[in-house]
Coordinates of C-alpha atoms in Angstrom, one line a residue:
Chain A
G25 CA 120.0 91.2 105.5
E26 CA 123.1 89.1 104.7
S27 CA 125.5 88.8 107.5
V28 CA 128.5 88.0 105.3
G29 CA 130.9 90.9 105.6
L30 CA 130.7 91.5 109.3
H31 CA 134.0 92.4 110.9
L32 CA 135.7 93.1 107.6
P33 CA 138.1 96.0 107.1
T34 CA 136.2 99.0 105.6
L35 CA 137.3 101.6 103.2
S36 CA 135.2 104.7 103.0
V37 CA 135.6 107.0 100.0
Q38 CA 133.9 110.1 98.7
E39 CA 131.9 109.6 95.5
G40 CA 134.1 110.6 92.6
D41 CA 137.4 109.8 94.3
N42 CA 139.6 106.9 93.4
S43 CA 139.6 103.8 95.6
I44 CA 142.5 101.4 96.3
I45 CA 141.8 98.0 97.8
N46 CA 144.7 95.8 98.8
C47 CA 145.3 92.1 99.1
A48 CA 148.2 90.1 100.3
Y49 CA 148.4 86.6 98.8
S50 CA 149.9 83.6 100.3
N51 CA 151.5 81.4 97.7
S52 CA 154.5 82.6 95.7
A53 CA 153.7 79.9 93.1
S54 CA 150.3 81.3 92.3
D55 CA 150.1 82.3 88.7
Y56 CA 146.6 83.7 88.3
F57 CA 144.6 86.2 90.3
I58 CA 141.1 87.5 90.3
W59 CA 139.2 90.3 91.9
Y60 CA 135.6 89.7 92.8
K61 CA 132.9 92.1 93.9
Q62 CA 130.1 90.8 96.2
E63 CA 127.0 92.8 97.0
S64 CA 125.0 92.0 100.0
G65 CA 123.0 88.7 99.7
K66 CA 124.5 87.9 96.3
G67 CA 127.1 85.8 94.7
P68 CA 130.6 87.2 93.8
Q69 CA 130.9 88.8 90.4
F70 CA 134.1 88.8 88.4
I71 CA 135.8 92.2 88.0
I72 CA 139.2 91.7 86.6
D73 CA 142.0 89.1 86.5
I74 CA 145.7 89.1 86.0
R75 CA 148.3 86.5 85.3
S76 CA 151.7 86.4 87.0
N77 CA 153.6 87.3 83.8
M78 CA 152.0 90.8 84.1
D79 CA 152.4 93.7 86.5
K80 CA 149.3 95.7 85.6
R81 CA 146.0 95.2 83.8
Q82 CA 143.4 97.7 83.1
G83 CA 139.6 97.3 82.6
Q84 CA 136.8 99.8 82.5
R85 CA 137.4 102.1 85.5
V86 CA 139.4 99.4 87.2
T87 CA 143.1 98.6 87.3
V88 CA 144.8 95.6 89.0
L89 CA 148.4 95.8 90.0
L90 CA 150.5 92.8 90.9
N91 CA 153.7 93.0 92.9
K92 CA 155.2 89.5 93.0
T93 CA 158.2 90.5 95.1
V94 CA 156.0 91.2 98.1
K95 CA 153.1 89.0 97.1
H96 CA 150.7 92.0 96.9
L97 CA 147.7 92.7 94.7
S98 CA 145.7 95.9 94.5
L99 CA 142.5 97.0 92.9
Q100 CA 142.1 100.6 91.9
I101 CA 138.7 101.9 91.1
A102 CA 138.6 105.3 89.3
A103 CA 135.8 107.8 90.0
T104 CA 134.1 105.6 92.6
Q105 CA 130.3 105.6 92.3
P106 CA 127.6 104.6 94.8
G107 CA 127.1 101.4 92.8
D108 CA 130.6 100.3 93.7
S109 CA 129.7 99.9 97.3
A110 CA 130.2 96.2 98.1
V111 CA 132.7 93.7 99.5
Y112 CA 135.8 93.1 97.3
F113 CA 138.0 90.1 97.6
C114 CA 140.9 88.6 95.8
A115 CA 141.5 85.0 94.8
E116 CA 144.7 83.3 93.8
D117 CA 145.1 80.1 91.8
S118 CA 148.3 78.2 92.2
G119 CA 147.5 76.0 89.2
T120 CA 145.7 73.2 91.0
Y121 CA 142.2 74.6 90.2
K122 CA 141.7 75.2 94.0
Y123 CA 141.4 78.9 94.6
I124 CA 142.4 80.6 97.8
F125 CA 140.1 83.5 98.6
G126 CA 140.9 86.5 100.8
T127 CA 138.5 87.6 103.5
G128 CA 137.6 90.8 101.7
T129 CA 137.3 94.6 102.2
R130 CA 134.1 96.5 102.4
L131 CA 134.0 99.6 100.2
K132 CA 131.6 102.3 101.3
V133 CA 131.0 105.2 98.9
L134 CA 129.9 108.4 100.6
A135 CA 127.6 110.8 98.8
Chain B
D9 CA 120.3 83.6 79.7
G10 CA 123.4 81.6 80.5
G11 CA 124.5 81.3 84.1
I12 CA 124.4 79.4 87.3
T13 CA 121.2 79.1 89.3
Q14 CA 120.9 78.1 93.0
S15 CA 117.7 77.3 94.8
P16 CA 116.2 78.2 97.1
K17 CA 117.6 81.6 98.1
Y18 CA 116.7 81.0 101.7
L19 CA 116.3 77.6 103.4
F20 CA 115.4 76.8 107.0
R21 CA 115.7 73.4 108.6
K22 CA 115.5 71.9 112.0
E23 CA 118.7 70.4 113.5
G24 CA 119.1 66.7 112.7
Q25 CA 117.6 66.9 109.2
N26 CA 119.5 66.5 106.0
V27 CA 118.9 69.2 103.4
T28 CA 119.9 69.4 99.7
L29 CA 120.9 72.6 97.9
S30 CA 120.5 72.8 94.2
C31 CA 123.0 74.1 91.7
E32 CA 122.5 74.1 87.9
Q33 CA 124.6 75.7 85.2
N34 CA 123.9 76.1 81.4
L35 CA 127.4 77.3 80.6
N36 CA 128.6 73.9 79.5
H37 CA 131.4 74.1 82.1
D38 CA 133.2 71.0 83.0
A39 CA 134.2 72.0 86.6
M40 CA 131.8 72.8 89.4
Y41 CA 132.5 73.8 93.0
W42 CA 130.7 74.3 96.3
Y43 CA 131.9 76.9 98.8
R44 CA 130.8 77.9 102.2
Q45 CA 131.0 81.6 103.3
D46 CA 130.9 82.7 106.9
P47 CA 131.2 86.2 108.3
G48 CA 134.7 87.6 108.3
Q49 CA 136.2 84.5 106.5
G50 CA 137.2 83.8 102.9
L51 CA 135.3 81.3 100.9
R52 CA 136.1 77.7 101.9
L53 CA 135.9 74.9 99.5
I54 CA 133.6 72.0 100.4
Y55 CA 133.6 69.8 97.3
Y56 CA 134.6 70.1 93.6
S57 CA 134.0 68.1 90.5
Q58 CA 136.1 68.2 87.3
I59 CA 133.9 65.9 85.3
V60 CA 130.6 64.0 85.4
N61 CA 130.5 61.1 87.9
D62 CA 133.7 62.3 89.6
F63 CA 134.2 64.7 92.6
Q64 CA 136.8 65.5 95.2
K65 CA 136.7 66.6 98.8
G66 CA 137.7 70.2 99.4
D67 CA 139.0 71.6 102.7
I68 CA 135.9 71.3 104.8
A69 CA 134.0 68.2 103.3
E70 CA 133.0 66.6 106.6
G71 CA 129.2 66.5 107.1
Y72 CA 128.5 67.2 103.4
S73 CA 128.0 65.0 100.3
V74 CA 127.6 65.7 96.6
S75 CA 126.7 64.0 93.3
R76 CA 127.5 64.8 89.7
E77 CA 125.3 62.7 87.6
K78 CA 124.8 65.3 84.9
K79 CA 127.2 68.0 83.6
E80 CA 124.7 70.8 84.4
S81 CA 123.9 69.8 88.0
F82 CA 126.0 69.5 91.2
P83 CA 123.7 69.3 94.2
L84 CA 125.0 69.5 97.8
T85 CA 123.6 67.7 100.7
V86 CA 124.2 69.1 104.2
T87 CA 123.8 66.2 106.5
S88 CA 123.0 66.1 110.2
A89 CA 126.7 65.3 110.8
Q90 CA 127.7 68.9 109.9
K91 CA 128.1 70.6 113.3
N92 CA 127.7 74.2 112.2
P93 CA 125.6 74.1 109.0
T94 CA 124.2 77.6 109.2
A95 CA 126.0 79.6 106.5
F96 CA 125.8 81.1 103.0
Y97 CA 126.5 78.5 100.4
L98 CA 127.9 79.4 97.0
C99 CA 128.1 77.2 93.9
A100 CA 130.6 78.0 91.1
S101 CA 131.6 76.6 87.8
S102 CA 134.6 77.1 85.4
P103 CA 135.3 76.0 81.8
G104 CA 137.9 73.5 82.7
T105 CA 140.7 72.4 84.9
D106 CA 143.6 72.1 82.5
G107 CA 144.5 75.7 83.0
T108 CA 143.6 78.7 85.0
Y109 CA 140.1 79.9 84.5
E110 CA 137.8 82.4 86.1
Q111 CA 135.1 80.9 88.4
Y112 CA 131.5 82.0 87.8
F113 CA 129.4 82.1 90.9
G114 CA 125.7 81.5 91.5
P115 CA 123.6 83.8 93.7
G116 CA 124.0 81.7 96.8
T117 CA 121.7 79.9 99.3
R118 CA 121.4 81.1 102.8
L119 CA 120.8 78.0 105.1
T120 CA 119.7 78.5 108.6
V121 CA 119.5 75.5 110.9
T122 CA 117.8 75.8 114.3

């Protein structure tokens, strides 16, 4: 299988519980942020994005929170399902079309 | 279906050989990117292209080369000068570079060099 994801922090949650995945970003000038989901052996999939003029954005079962004061981003997944098991990582764009990607968090959903 | 395709999914090469990874998109996106992904690390940018016949080095371009002869295609060549070529390679595209846009990723190519 794909070895990407070794040595990543892991969050284990019970099926049906809410999950919160955190990300610290590096550039205070970054104005656009994305959360991606990556399943083993596959490319990253877009989950949700948020611009710096917002604090919160909601999607289907997902919410992204942005705290610019402490340069922190979080992804909340409601009613976590087995299909949510994957590596999640954030990306920031400081406006130069060069994204900075976090290393990721592995989410394990326990039945 | 619209999207980004990368081929092959798995690639094996002997040390000292050049190898070219394919990336094609039918999303009509102007910008395309190549990233390398290693265990425990974030994606690292190898090369990017904002428009046909133009491309720029990313953070880890040494040992790699690209071309952008067509809008839809952005092949990456891993040369024998790349010291640690074994990795998972991801191609991405985005609609433009005059603003902030989501990047759409392909399925990736796993390259193993022995």
